[in-house]
Amino acid sequence: MNRAKPVTSLRRPAVLAIAAIIMASGAGTSLAADENHRGVSVPAHAAAHVSSGPVASSPAKTAAETAFTQVLAGTYYSVGLRADGSVWTWGRNLYGELGLPGTSAVGSVNSPVRLVGLTGIRSIATSGSGYQLAVKDDGTVWEWGSHLRNSTETLPPRQFPLLTRVAQVATQHAVNFALKQDGSLWAWTKDVDTGKIGQPFEIKHTGKYVSLSVAGDTAYTLDDAGSLWVIRAERQDHRLNVLPPVRVSGLPALKQVTGDFSSGMYGIDRSGTAWKWSLTPSAASYKLSGKPIKLYPGLKFKQAASSGLTMLLTEQGEVWTYGKGPDGKEGKVNGLKGIVALSPGSRHALAIDAQGQVWGWGANQWNEVGGRRNSQDGMEYAPKRLQIPITVKVNGSLLSSSFPATMSGNLINVPLKDTAKALGAELKTPTTADGGMYTLKYKDTSVDFRPGYNEVDINGKKVLLPSPITAENGATMIPASLLKQMGFTVTWDSKRSELTITGA
């Protein structure tokens, strides 16, 4: 067999070339929760992290089902929501952050993986440390990701059964909040040592909330008048005390808010002006520490986002950093235009453009930007487009796999073991005695091959693949075109980025 030789270098008559047939087109009385009724101990390690990113505000510009509408930058990993209601994850997975099946062998993935079991999702939220929540179109809540503290155990997607008619969620893993469709706000705890979930309870308030964000154990909400309210949760032994909502005076009417009162908050008022302010707790209230500061006067903004990195999105679709960005500079981020939503994490940032494409930059040690690490320092200093997310369906069902299908040039590769299992094909893995040879058999067709080579034997006949068998993300990958040679029906829908494989 030939090892990773260019296809054009072998022209022997005895070797048949497989064409590139899978092509791409492209203070007061507090509310208490005890461990037997409403909650359990909340560990002190919960990070101060913005837990939900705004949904792209211009879905009409991204009519394709494959357009992303929301992205979240966690710590060394990323989560994305598409217009078709599917959820995708990529980046580090050492602690089960991604919610993938069989994650013990998957340290990270460099391309988006679709989560099987999540459909019809409306919005997503992350703790930033690996735990995620989502809201479906029917108002139900779902959870997945890092399940327990200091554990590699993952929680695959499952429904959170204690809440319905939810519009938005926010999470810090141990403390969680939900904004219902009627404008009411609810809270609950999760013990990250045992996984036990506390009963959700309503945080009483006479007004109606229209938005929700969270940092640490504090929720920040806006009412329909644009007023900011702070709801502080205090953890004492096995109890969670939620203080009554407090309105913050001295701010303009806001349409969006983000940040953490301990380190600084940011918001966009209804005229598009960006503001920064700090809060000081005082008895049963929160007061401004000095006057709010206008950021970049003269520019009009529609989103502020802060989680380690602080970024602002203008009404024209430009991204600006306040403080140093991933490239060590402050100001406008070059290489981006027409951006409709963004999400900075502590070390990397993500943005969605008007076509629904995702761009990432910053730290990429674990492929959290959404592409292979290309630099020695593990950084992407300029925005880079996310690798194409590929849906794989086998015999009419989504492929359940911890490994993504990937595209190289115009060729698509699929994870060998999971694809073979879904197809009902027999797979013999290598032993020391057979020199690393794989054998894949389906009905009367048998294929022998070795990773790193672009020649295979199909029923004893040498066949040249368009690219070598490779290992990626810890999985052996095979060209989808090889499956067609074996008698499977293989089709590619470029509009939906969907690969369909059907057994004969």
mmCIF file of C-alpha atoms in Angstrom, residues 52-218:
data_model
loop_
_atom_site.group_PDB
_atom_site.id
_atom_site.type_symbol
_atom_site.label_atom_id
_atom_site.label_comp_id
_atom_site.label_asym_id
_atom_site.label_seq_id
_atom_site.Cartn_x
_atom_site.Cartn_y
_atom_site.Cartn_z
ATOM 1 C CA SER A 52 -26.342 33.123 27.918
ATOM 2 C CA GLY A 53 -25.556 34.830 24.673
ATOM 3 C CA PRO A 54 -28.116 36.794 22.706
ATOM 4 C CA VAL A 55 -29.802 35.192 19.756
ATOM 5 C CA ALA A 56 -28.912 36.745 16.430
ATOM 6 C CA SER A 57 -31.343 39.576 15.865
ATOM 7 C CA SER A 58 -31.626 39.304 12.095
ATOM 8 C CA PRO A 59 -32.859 35.794 11.268
ATOM 9 C CA ALA A 60 -34.404 37.086 8.032
ATOM 10 C CA LYS A 61 -30.896 37.576 6.686
ATOM 11 C CA THR A 62 -30.013 33.964 7.383
ATOM 12 C CA ALA A 63 -32.797 31.965 5.808
ATOM 13 C CA ALA A 64 -30.765 28.795 5.462
ATOM 14 C CA GLU A 65 -31.421 26.104 8.040
ATOM 15 C CA THR A 66 -27.696 25.804 8.551
ATOM 16 C CA ALA A 67 -27.336 29.422 9.714
ATOM 17 C CA PHE A 68 -26.202 29.838 13.310
ATOM 18 C CA THR A 69 -28.394 32.047 15.494
ATOM 19 C CA GLN A 70 -26.507 31.862 18.819
ATOM 20 C CA VAL A 71 -22.975 30.994 19.959
ATOM 21 C CA LEU A 72 -21.427 30.708 23.426
ATOM 22 C CA ALA A 73 -17.721 30.810 24.267
ATOM 23 C CA GLY A 74 -16.960 28.733 27.353
ATOM 24 C CA THR A 75 -13.615 27.982 28.938
ATOM 25 C CA TYR A 76 -11.726 26.180 26.163
ATOM 26 C CA TYR A 77 -14.930 25.028 24.433
ATOM 27 C CA SER A 78 -17.809 26.432 22.385
ATOM 28 C CA VAL A 79 -21.519 25.802 21.828
ATOM 29 C CA GLY A 80 -23.663 26.885 18.884
ATOM 30 C CA LEU A 81 -27.364 26.895 17.991
ATOM 31 C CA ARG A 82 -28.556 26.773 14.393
ATOM 32 C CA ALA A 83 -31.755 28.029 12.802
ATOM 33 C CA ASP A 84 -32.983 24.450 12.393
ATOM 34 C CA GLY A 85 -33.003 24.029 16.206
ATOM 35 C CA SER A 86 -29.922 21.800 16.323
ATOM 36 C CA VAL A 87 -27.093 22.276 18.860
ATOM 37 C CA TRP A 88 -23.405 21.833 18.077
ATOM 38 C CA THR A 89 -20.341 21.712 20.339
ATOM 39 C CA TRP A 90 -16.580 21.798 19.769
ATOM 40 C CA GLY A 91 -13.325 22.341 21.650
ATOM 41 C CA ARG A 92 -12.107 20.806 24.898
ATOM 42 C CA ASN A 93 -13.895 17.826 26.396
ATOM 43 C CA LEU A 94 -11.637 16.683 29.262
ATOM 44 C CA TYR A 95 -14.455 17.044 31.806
ATOM 45 C CA GLY A 96 -17.368 16.090 29.595
ATOM 46 C CA GLU A 97 -18.064 19.704 28.646
ATOM 47 C CA LEU A 98 -19.484 18.854 25.257
ATOM 48 C CA GLY A 99 -22.090 16.314 26.366
ATOM 49 C CA LEU A 100 -20.959 13.720 23.843
ATOM 50 C CA PRO A 101 -21.539 9.980 24.186
ATOM 51 C CA GLY A 102 -18.496 7.901 25.147
ATOM 52 C CA THR A 103 -16.464 10.963 26.057
ATOM 53 C CA SER A 104 -13.726 9.281 28.081
ATOM 54 C CA ALA A 105 -11.659 8.880 24.928
ATOM 55 C CA VAL A 106 -12.366 12.320 23.461
ATOM 56 C CA GLY A 107 -10.101 15.097 24.781
ATOM 57 C CA SER A 108 -11.193 17.676 22.210
ATOM 58 C CA VAL A 109 -12.748 18.002 18.776
ATOM 59 C CA ASN A 110 -11.718 20.509 16.137
ATOM 60 C CA SER A 111 -14.989 20.559 14.208
ATOM 61 C CA PRO A 112 -18.581 20.965 15.389
ATOM 62 C CA VAL A 113 -20.371 17.826 16.564
ATOM 63 C CA ARG A 114 -24.172 17.741 16.476
ATOM 64 C CA LEU A 115 -25.783 16.648 19.752
ATOM 65 C CA VAL A 116 -28.243 13.854 19.142
ATOM 66 C CA GLY A 117 -31.368 14.224 21.258
ATOM 67 C CA LEU A 118 -31.642 18.008 21.028
ATOM 68 C CA THR A 119 -34.145 19.262 18.454
ATOM 69 C CA GLY A 120 -36.352 22.313 18.213
ATOM 70 C CA ILE A 121 -34.076 24.329 20.512
ATOM 71 C CA ARG A 122 -34.899 28.040 20.847
ATOM 72 C CA SER A 123 -32.014 29.305 23.015
ATOM 73 C CA ILE A 124 -28.959 28.000 24.868
ATOM 74 C CA ALA A 125 -26.963 28.999 27.959
ATOM 75 C CA THR A 126 -23.656 27.899 29.483
ATOM 76 C CA SER A 127 -22.016 28.172 32.877
ATOM 77 C CA GLY A 128 -18.739 28.751 31.086
ATOM 78 C CA SER A 129 -17.247 25.780 32.926
ATOM 79 C CA GLY A 130 -18.932 22.994 30.989
ATOM 80 C CA TYR A 131 -22.590 22.836 32.066
ATOM 81 C CA GLN A 132 -25.290 23.862 29.603
ATOM 82 C CA LEU A 133 -29.040 24.511 29.564
ATOM 83 C CA ALA A 134 -31.385 24.982 26.625
ATOM 84 C CA VAL A 135 -35.003 25.937 26.004
ATOM 85 C CA LYS A 136 -37.076 24.176 23.354
ATOM 86 C CA ASP A 137 -39.857 25.667 21.279
ATOM 87 C CA ASP A 138 -42.373 23.932 23.556
ATOM 88 C CA GLY A 139 -40.999 25.777 26.627
ATOM 89 C CA THR A 140 -39.256 22.761 28.170
ATOM 90 C CA VAL A 141 -35.713 22.953 29.583
ATOM 91 C CA TRP A 142 -32.857 20.585 28.721
ATOM 92 C CA GLU A 143 -29.404 20.103 30.255
ATOM 93 C CA TRP A 144 -26.087 18.491 29.291
ATOM 94 C CA GLY A 145 -22.313 18.687 29.748
ATOM 95 C CA SER A 146 -20.051 18.536 32.801
ATOM 96 C CA HIS A 147 -22.168 16.773 35.386
ATOM 97 C CA LEU A 148 -20.166 16.611 38.621
ATOM 98 C CA ARG A 149 -17.263 18.554 40.084
ATOM 99 C CA ASN A 150 -13.747 17.166 39.484
ATOM 100 C CA SER A 151 -15.131 14.409 37.293
ATOM 101 C CA THR A 152 -14.765 13.443 33.656
ATOM 102 C CA GLU A 153 -18.311 12.092 33.659
ATOM 103 C CA THR A 154 -20.528 13.725 31.097
ATOM 104 C CA LEU A 155 -24.264 14.244 31.080
ATOM 105 C CA PRO A 156 -25.744 13.610 27.615
ATOM 106 C CA PRO A 157 -28.706 15.825 26.712
ATOM 107 C CA ARG A 158 -31.793 15.162 28.833
ATOM 108 C CA GLN A 159 -34.939 17.046 29.768
ATOM 109 C CA PHE A 160 -35.070 18.978 33.045
ATOM 110 C CA PRO A 161 -38.590 17.961 34.109
ATOM 111 C CA LEU A 162 -39.393 20.545 36.778
ATOM 112 C CA LEU A 163 -40.059 23.591 34.596
ATOM 113 C CA THR A 164 -42.404 24.379 31.704
ATOM 114 C CA ARG A 165 -43.370 27.438 29.669
ATOM 115 C CA VAL A 166 -39.845 28.819 29.895
ATOM 116 C CA ALA A 167 -38.583 31.586 27.610
ATOM 117 C CA GLN A 168 -34.936 31.919 28.669
ATOM 118 C CA VAL A 169 -32.466 30.255 31.041
ATOM 119 C CA ALA A 170 -29.160 31.243 32.640
ATOM 120 C CA THR A 171 -26.790 29.016 34.556
ATOM 121 C CA GLN A 172 -23.753 28.911 36.796
ATOM 122 C CA HIS A 173 -24.164 25.133 37.165
ATOM 123 C CA ALA A 174 -24.745 25.228 40.929
ATOM 124 C CA VAL A 175 -27.219 28.128 40.759
ATOM 125 C CA ASN A 176 -29.662 28.460 37.883
ATOM 126 C CA PHE A 177 -32.380 30.848 36.777
ATOM 127 C CA ALA A 178 -35.271 30.683 34.327
ATOM 128 C CA LEU A 179 -37.385 33.459 32.882
ATOM 129 C CA LYS A 180 -40.839 32.126 32.056
ATOM 130 C CA GLN A 181 -43.051 33.230 29.203
ATOM 131 C CA ASP A 182 -45.278 35.134 31.626
ATOM 132 C CA GLY A 183 -42.313 37.258 32.789
ATOM 133 C CA SER A 184 -41.849 35.487 36.128
ATOM 134 C CA LEU A 185 -38.374 34.577 37.369
ATOM 135 C CA TRP A 186 -37.503 31.205 38.911
ATOM 136 C CA ALA A 187 -34.362 29.806 40.577
ATOM 137 C CA TRP A 188 -33.028 26.414 41.588
ATOM 138 C CA THR A 189 -29.803 24.759 42.682
ATOM 139 C CA LYS A 190 -27.843 21.767 41.554
ATOM 140 C CA ASP A 191 -25.360 19.953 43.795
ATOM 141 C CA VAL A 192 -22.282 19.455 41.667
ATOM 142 C CA ASP A 193 -21.009 16.697 43.983
ATOM 143 C CA THR A 194 -24.113 14.486 43.828
ATOM 144 C CA GLY A 195 -26.073 15.801 40.858
ATOM 145 C CA LYS A 196 -29.149 16.372 43.042
ATOM 146 C CA ILE A 197 -31.450 19.097 41.725
ATOM 147 C CA GLY A 198 -33.375 21.448 43.989
ATOM 148 C CA GLN A 199 -37.032 22.241 43.380
ATOM 149 C CA PRO A 200 -37.396 25.467 41.336
ATOM 150 C CA PHE A 201 -39.097 28.331 43.173
ATOM 151 C CA GLU A 202 -40.414 31.681 41.991
ATOM 152 C CA ILE A 203 -38.658 34.906 42.910
ATOM 153 C CA LYS A 204 -41.625 37.175 43.593
ATOM 154 C CA HIS A 205 -41.743 40.553 41.901
ATOM 155 C CA THR A 206 -44.564 42.906 40.958
ATOM 156 C CA GLY A 207 -43.191 43.796 37.537
ATOM 157 C CA LYS A 208 -42.479 41.805 34.412
ATOM 158 C CA TYR A 209 -38.983 40.862 33.370
ATOM 159 C CA VAL A 210 -38.093 40.826 29.694
ATOM 160 C CA SER A 211 -34.444 39.684 29.757
ATOM 161 C CA LEU A 212 -32.099 37.659 31.940
ATOM 162 C CA SER A 213 -28.362 37.293 32.452
ATOM 163 C CA VAL A 214 -26.291 35.894 35.295
ATOM 164 C CA ALA A 215 -22.795 36.173 36.728
ATOM 165 C CA GLY A 216 -21.641 34.309 39.808
ATOM 166 C CA ASP A 217 -24.666 33.827 42.063
ATOM 167 C CA THR A 218 -26.344 37.029 40.904
#
